[in-house]
């Protein structure tokens, strides 16, 4: 049996499926692997199932010249924590879990859109504080989401699922910023300029992958272009946004508010951001549902099984 290392505790059903095929070791910690342990697992195991937070950089791969590991079956669709080109140079395949995460992450985007536009977190804090003085006609007025315009940054799987929810659920107009035109079953206008789109929308949502190519894609220029009532939502990766520029835009009330699931230096959230009442802060909850984490695990196991059977991986993101 090949040796598998799983870097975090996972649902029992996923672990059972893994044990059917592999001599499986499960690390009993939810913290990212240390620099030492990243190198150790590449040396000691045939296959590894990592998650976001386990930073497999080019240096890590270069430090292990002849790795025993031949597959990193990532638990999650986003793999910006793995240098997949460097992995390939070391003869290591990388796979991910697309599709399993799509609906839950799109739901989280809608959750944040509503929470930010309707000031739900602020209202919840008010009730908890005991300072609520009762309903009145001008209490905590926010923005009505129905029939507004949403601008989606990156119309991939999650972006399209958000577009569908906005169009069918809320009667919203859909705009998107994307490198290539996408076919949707309803009218969705494409922008080639992100700032041009930001000028027009009531809600701007980021759902591109993280990494060097998209780092700080949403910066001061975008927040300056947005209308003062407009909201910004991020369910992608923290580094897609210039967090300093976002804090400034929120402090100056240059935008209506923001809803964030991800942060530039997770789990660190800047004090300045936590001090603001016009931002909703979630702890990377995008896929945090029992069924979804189970499906993600099973998808990772499918890739591991394919590797063990020497058949093509269903979800390879590089080639060796
Ligand atoms: N908050 C959370 O818990 C979760 C976050 N995510 C994040 O969402 C990301 C997207 O996931 P999927 O939709 O499944 O991926 P996807 O690959 O289907 O979609 C990404 C889209 O972004 C586009 N894109 C990439 N670079 C771009 C650029 N520079 N400018 C404009 N468009 C660009 C791609 O062409 C593609 O259409 C993941 O990579 C991950 O980082 C995913 C799941 C859960
Ligand atoms: O799948 C991903 O990319 C995640 O962020 C995990 O929820």
Coordinates of C-alpha atoms and ligand atoms in Angstrom, one line a residue:
X1 CA 0.0 0.0 0.0
X2 CA 1.2 3.5 -0.8
X3 CA 1.7 5.9 2.1
X4 CA -0.7 8.9 2.3
X5 CA -0.3 11.9 4.6
X6 CA -3.4 14.0 5.3
X7 CA -2.5 17.4 6.8
X8 CA -5.7 18.1 8.8
X9 CA -8.4 16.1 10.5
X10 CA -11.2 15.4 7.9
X11 CA -14.7 14.0 8.0
X12 CA -14.6 10.3 9.1
X13 CA -16.3 9.2 5.8
X14 CA -13.4 10.7 3.9
X15 CA -10.8 9.1 6.1
X16 CA -12.5 5.7 5.8
X17 CA -12.4 6.0 2.0
X18 CA -8.7 6.9 2.2
X19 CA -7.8 4.0 4.4
X20 CA -9.4 1.5 1.9
X21 CA -6.6 2.4 -0.6
X22 CA -3.7 3.9 1.4
X23 CA -1.7 3.4 4.5
X24 CA -3.0 6.7 5.8
X25 CA -1.6 9.0 8.4
X26 CA -3.7 11.9 9.6
X27 CA -2.1 14.9 11.3
X28 CA -4.1 16.0 14.4
X29 CA -3.6 19.7 14.0
X30 CA -5.5 22.4 12.2
X31 CA -2.5 24.7 11.9
X32 CA -0.5 25.0 8.6
X33 CA 2.4 22.6 8.1
X34 CA 5.7 24.1 9.3
X35 CA 8.6 24.7 6.9
X36 CA 10.3 21.6 8.3
X37 CA 7.2 19.4 8.0
X38 CA 6.4 20.5 4.4
X39 CA 9.8 19.1 3.3
X40 CA 9.5 16.1 5.5
X41 CA 6.1 15.0 4.0
X42 CA 7.6 15.3 0.5
X43 CA 10.5 13.0 1.5
X44 CA 8.5 10.4 3.5
X45 CA 5.1 9.9 1.8
X46 CA 4.0 8.7 -1.7
X47 CA 1.0 11.1 -1.8
X48 CA -0.1 14.0 0.4
X49 CA -3.6 15.6 0.9
X50 CA -2.9 19.3 1.9
X51 CA -5.2 22.3 2.3
X52 CA -4.9 26.0 1.9
X53 CA -2.4 27.3 4.4
X54 CA 0.2 24.6 3.6
X55 CA 2.5 26.8 1.6
X56 CA 4.3 24.6 -0.9
X57 CA 6.6 27.3 -2.4
X58 CA 9.2 26.8 -5.1
X59 CA 11.9 26.8 -2.4
X60 CA 10.2 23.9 -0.6
X61 CA 10.2 21.8 -3.7
X62 CA 13.8 22.8 -4.6
X63 CA 15.0 21.8 -1.1
X64 CA 13.8 18.2 -1.7
X65 CA 15.7 17.1 -4.8
X66 CA 14.3 13.6 -5.1
X67 CA 10.9 13.6 -3.4
X68 CA 9.1 10.3 -2.6
X69 CA 5.8 12.3 -3.0
X70 CA 4.3 12.2 -6.5
X71 CA 0.9 13.8 -5.9
X72 CA -0.5 16.7 -3.8
X73 CA -4.3 16.1 -3.9
X74 CA -5.4 19.5 -2.6
X75 CA -8.6 19.7 -0.4
X76 CA -10.1 22.8 -2.1
X77 CA -10.4 24.4 -5.5
X78 CA -8.0 27.3 -4.9
X79 CA -4.4 26.2 -5.1
X80 CA -2.5 29.5 -4.9
X81 CA -0.7 28.1 -1.9
X82 CA 1.1 25.6 -4.1
X83 CA 3.6 26.6 -6.8
X84 CA 2.3 24.1 -9.3
X85 CA 5.0 24.8 -11.9
X86 CA 7.7 24.1 -9.3
X87 CA 5.8 21.0 -8.3
X88 CA 5.8 19.8 -11.9
X89 CA 9.6 20.4 -12.2
X90 CA 10.0 18.1 -9.2
X91 CA 7.8 15.5 -10.9
X92 CA 4.8 16.1 -8.5
X93 CA 1.3 16.3 -9.8
X94 CA -1.3 18.6 -8.2
X95 CA -5.1 18.1 -8.2
X96 CA -7.9 20.2 -6.7
X97 CA -11.7 19.9 -6.0
X98 CA -13.6 22.1 -8.5
X99 CA -17.4 22.0 -8.6
X100 CA -17.7 20.6 -5.1
X101 CA -17.3 24.1 -3.7
X102 CA -19.3 26.1 -6.2
X103 CA -22.8 26.4 -4.8
X104 CA -21.7 26.9 -1.2
X105 CA -19.2 29.7 -2.1
X106 CA -21.8 31.4 -4.3
X107 CA -24.3 31.2 -1.4
X108 CA -21.7 32.8 0.8
X109 CA -21.2 35.7 -1.7
X110 CA -25.0 36.3 -1.6
X111 CA -24.9 36.0 2.2
X112 CA -22.2 38.8 2.3
X113 CA -24.0 40.9 -0.3
X114 CA -27.2 40.9 1.8
X115 CA -25.4 41.3 5.2
X116 CA -23.4 44.3 3.9
X117 CA -26.2 45.9 1.9
X118 CA -28.8 45.4 4.7
X119 CA -26.3 46.1 7.6
X120 CA -27.1 42.7 9.2
X121 CA -23.9 42.3 11.2
X122 CA -24.2 45.9 12.6
X123 CA -27.8 45.2 13.5
X124 CA -26.9 41.9 15.2
X125 CA -24.2 43.7 17.3
X126 CA -26.8 46.4 18.2
X127 CA -29.3 43.8 19.6
X128 CA -26.5 41.9 21.5
X129 CA -25.3 45.2 23.0
X130 CA -28.7 45.8 24.6
X131 CA -28.7 49.3 23.1
X132 CA -31.6 48.7 20.6
X133 CA -34.4 51.1 21.3
X134 CA -37.0 49.5 19.0
X135 CA -38.2 49.8 15.4
X136 CA -38.7 53.1 13.8
X137 CA -39.1 54.2 10.2
X138 CA -35.5 55.5 9.7
X139 CA -33.7 52.9 11.8
X140 CA -30.5 51.4 10.2
X141 CA -31.5 51.9 6.6
X142 CA -29.4 50.0 4.1
X143 CA -29.5 49.2 0.3
X144 CA -32.3 47.1 -1.2
X145 CA -30.5 44.4 -3.3
X146 CA -33.4 43.5 -5.6
X147 CA -33.2 44.9 -9.2
X148 CA -29.8 46.4 -8.6
X149 CA -26.6 45.8 -10.7
X150 CA -23.9 43.3 -9.8
X151 CA -20.4 43.3 -11.2
X152 CA -18.6 40.0 -11.0
X153 CA -14.8 39.9 -11.2
X154 CA -14.0 36.5 -12.8
X155 CA -17.0 34.7 -14.3
X156 CA -15.8 31.1 -13.7
X157 CA -17.8 28.4 -11.9
X158 CA -18.4 30.4 -8.7
X159 CA -18.9 33.7 -10.6
X160 CA -21.5 32.1 -12.8
X161 CA -23.3 30.6 -9.8
X162 CA -23.4 34.1 -8.2
X163 CA -24.7 35.6 -11.5
X164 CA -27.5 33.0 -11.6
X165 CA -28.5 33.7 -8.0
X166 CA -28.4 37.5 -8.6
X167 CA -30.4 37.3 -11.9
X168 CA -33.1 34.7 -11.0
X169 CA -33.3 35.3 -7.3
X170 CA -33.0 39.1 -7.1
X171 CA -33.9 40.3 -10.6
X172 CA -30.5 42.0 -10.8
X173 CA -28.6 43.1 -13.9
X174 CA -25.4 41.2 -14.3
X175 CA -22.1 42.7 -15.5
X176 CA -18.7 40.9 -15.5
X177 CA -15.0 41.5 -15.9
X178 CA -13.3 38.6 -17.6
X179 CA -10.4 38.0 -19.9
X180 CA -12.6 36.1 -22.4
X181 CA -16.4 36.5 -23.2
X182 CA -18.6 33.9 -21.5
X183 CA -21.9 32.5 -22.6
X184 CA -24.7 32.9 -20.1
X185 CA -28.4 31.9 -20.5
X186 CA -29.4 35.5 -19.8
X187 CA -28.1 39.0 -20.7
X188 CA -24.8 39.6 -19.0
X189 CA -22.6 42.5 -20.2
X190 CA -18.8 42.0 -20.3
X191 CA -16.3 44.8 -19.4
X192 CA -12.7 44.8 -20.4
X193 CA -11.9 47.4 -17.8
X194 CA -12.5 46.7 -14.2
X195 CA -12.7 50.3 -13.2
X196 CA -15.2 51.0 -15.9
X197 CA -17.4 48.2 -14.5
X198 CA -16.8 49.4 -10.9
X199 CA -18.3 52.8 -11.9
X200 CA -21.5 51.2 -13.0
X201 CA -22.4 48.6 -10.4
X202 CA -24.2 48.6 -7.0
X203 CA -22.3 45.5 -5.8
X204 CA -18.9 44.4 -6.9
X205 CA -17.9 40.7 -6.2
X206 CA -14.5 39.2 -6.5
X207 CA -14.2 35.5 -7.4
X208 CA -11.0 35.1 -9.4
X209 CA -8.2 32.8 -8.2
X210 CA -5.5 34.2 -5.9
X211 CA -1.8 34.3 -6.7
X212 CA 0.7 36.6 -8.5
X213 CA -1.5 37.2 -11.6
X214 CA -4.4 38.6 -9.6
X215 CA -2.5 40.2 -6.7
X216 CA -4.1 43.6 -5.8
X217 CA -6.3 43.4 -8.9
X218 CA -8.9 45.3 -6.7
X219 CA -7.0 48.4 -5.6
X220 CA -7.5 52.1 -4.8
X221 CA -8.4 52.9 -8.5
X222 CA -11.3 50.4 -8.2
X223 CA -12.6 51.8 -4.9
X224 CA -12.3 55.4 -6.2
X225 CA -14.4 54.4 -9.3
X226 CA -17.2 52.8 -7.2
X227 CA -20.3 54.8 -6.4
X228 CA -20.5 55.9 -2.7
X229 CA -23.5 53.6 -2.0
X230 CA -21.9 50.6 -3.6
X231 CA -20.7 47.5 -1.7
X232 CA -17.7 45.3 -2.3
X233 CA -17.7 41.5 -1.6
X234 CA -14.7 39.2 -1.6
X235 CA -15.1 35.4 -1.6
X236 CA -11.9 34.6 -3.6
X237 CA -8.6 35.1 -1.9
X238 CA -7.4 38.0 0.3
X239 CA -4.4 38.9 -1.9
X240 CA -6.8 39.8 -4.8
X241 CA -7.6 43.0 -2.8
X242 CA -5.2 45.7 -1.7
X243 CA -6.4 45.6 1.9
X244 CA -4.9 48.9 2.8
X245 CA -6.8 50.6 0.0
X246 CA -10.0 48.9 1.1
X247 CA -9.6 50.1 4.7
X248 CA -9.0 53.6 3.4
X249 CA -12.2 53.5 1.2
X250 CA -14.2 52.2 4.2
X251 CA -12.8 54.7 6.7
X252 CA -13.5 57.6 4.3
X253 CA -17.0 56.2 3.5
X254 CA -16.0 56.3 -0.2
X255 CA -18.0 53.1 -0.6
X256 CA -21.2 51.9 1.0
X257 CA -19.6 48.9 2.7
X258 CA -17.9 45.6 2.3
X259 CA -18.4 41.9 3.0
X260 CA -15.3 39.8 3.3
X261 CA -14.8 36.0 3.7
X262 CA -11.0 36.1 3.0
X263 CA -8.0 38.2 4.0
X264 CA -4.6 39.2 2.7
X265 CA -2.7 37.6 5.6
X266 CA -5.2 35.0 7.0
X267 CA -5.9 34.5 9.8
X268 CA -4.6 38.0 10.6
X269 CA -7.3 40.7 10.1
X270 CA -6.0 44.3 10.4
X271 CA -7.2 46.1 13.6
X272 CA -8.3 49.0 11.3
X273 CA -10.6 46.7 9.5
X274 CA -12.0 45.1 12.7
X275 CA -12.7 48.6 14.1
X276 CA -15.0 49.6 11.2
X277 CA -18.8 49.1 11.4
X278 CA -19.3 49.3 7.6
X279 CA -17.6 45.9 6.9
X280 CA -18.9 42.4 7.5
X281 CA -16.2 39.9 8.4
X282 CA -16.5 36.1 8.1
X283 CA -13.8 33.6 8.9
X284 CA -13.3 32.0 5.5
X285 CA -16.7 30.2 5.7
X286 CA -17.2 29.8 1.9
X287 CA -17.4 26.0 1.9
X288 CA -18.1 25.4 5.6
X289 CA -21.0 23.0 5.4
X290 CA -20.9 19.2 6.3
X291 CA -22.0 18.0 2.8
X292 CA -19.6 20.3 1.0
X293 CA -16.5 19.3 3.1
X294 CA -17.5 15.7 2.6
X295 CA -17.7 16.2 -1.2
X296 CA -14.4 18.0 -1.3
X297 CA -12.8 15.2 0.6
X298 CA -14.3 12.5 -1.7
X299 CA -13.1 14.4 -4.7
X300 CA -9.6 14.6 -3.4
X301 CA -9.8 10.8 -2.7
X302 CA -11.0 10.2 -6.3
X303 CA -7.8 11.9 -7.5
X304 CA -5.7 9.8 -5.1
X305 CA -7.4 6.6 -6.2
X306 CA -6.8 7.4 -9.9
X307 CA -3.2 8.0 -9.1
X308 CA -2.9 4.6 -7.3
X309 CA -4.6 2.9 -10.3
X310 CA -2.2 4.7 -12.7
X311 CA -5.2 6.3 -14.5
X312 CA -5.5 10.0 -15.5
X313 CA -6.4 12.2 -12.5
X314 CA -10.0 13.7 -12.8
X315 CA -8.8 17.1 -11.6
X316 CA -5.1 17.6 -12.3
X317 CA -4.0 21.2 -12.4
X318 CA -0.5 20.5 -13.8
X319 CA 1.3 17.9 -15.8
X320 CA 4.7 16.2 -15.2
Ligands
LIG1 N1 -14.2 31.7 0.2 C1 -14.0 30.4 0.0 O1 -14.2 29.6 0.9 C2 -13.7 29.9 -1.3 C3 -12.9 30.6 -2.2 N2 -12.6 30.1 -3.5 C4 -11.8 30.9 -4.4 O2 -12.6 31.1 -5.6 C5 -11.7 30.9 -6.7 C6 -12.5 30.7 -7.9 O3 -13.0 29.4 -7.9 P1 -13.8 28.8 -9.2 O4 -14.9 29.7 -9.7 O5 -14.1 27.4 -9.0 O6 -12.6 28.9 -10.3 P2 -12.7 29.1 -11.9 O7 -11.4 28.7 -12.4 O8 -13.9 28.3 -12.4 O9 -13.0 30.6 -12.1 C7 -12.1 31.6 -12.0 C8 -12.4 32.6 -13.1 O10 -11.5 33.8 -13.0 C9 -11.0 34.1 -14.2 N3 -9.8 34.8 -14.1 C10 -8.6 34.3 -13.7 N4 -7.7 35.3 -13.7 C11 -8.3 36.4 -14.1 C12 -7.9 37.8 -14.3 N5 -6.6 38.1 -14.1 N6 -8.8 38.7 -14.7 C13 -10.1 38.3 -14.9 N7 -10.5 37.1 -14.7 C14 -9.6 36.1 -14.3 C15 -10.9 32.8 -14.9 O11 -10.8 32.9 -16.4 C16 -12.1 32.0 -14.5 O12 -13.2 32.3 -15.3 C17 -10.8 29.8 -6.3 O13 -9.6 29.9 -7.0 C18 -10.6 30.1 -4.8 O14 -9.5 30.9 -4.6 C19 -13.1 28.9 -3.8 C20 -13.9 28.1 -3.0 C21 -14.2 28.5 -1.6
LIG2 O1 -11.8 25.5 -2.0 C1 -11.2 26.6 -1.7 O2 -10.4 27.2 -2.5 C2 -11.3 27.1 -0.4 O3 -11.1 28.3 -0.2 C3 -11.8 26.2 0.7 O4 -13.0 26.6 1.1

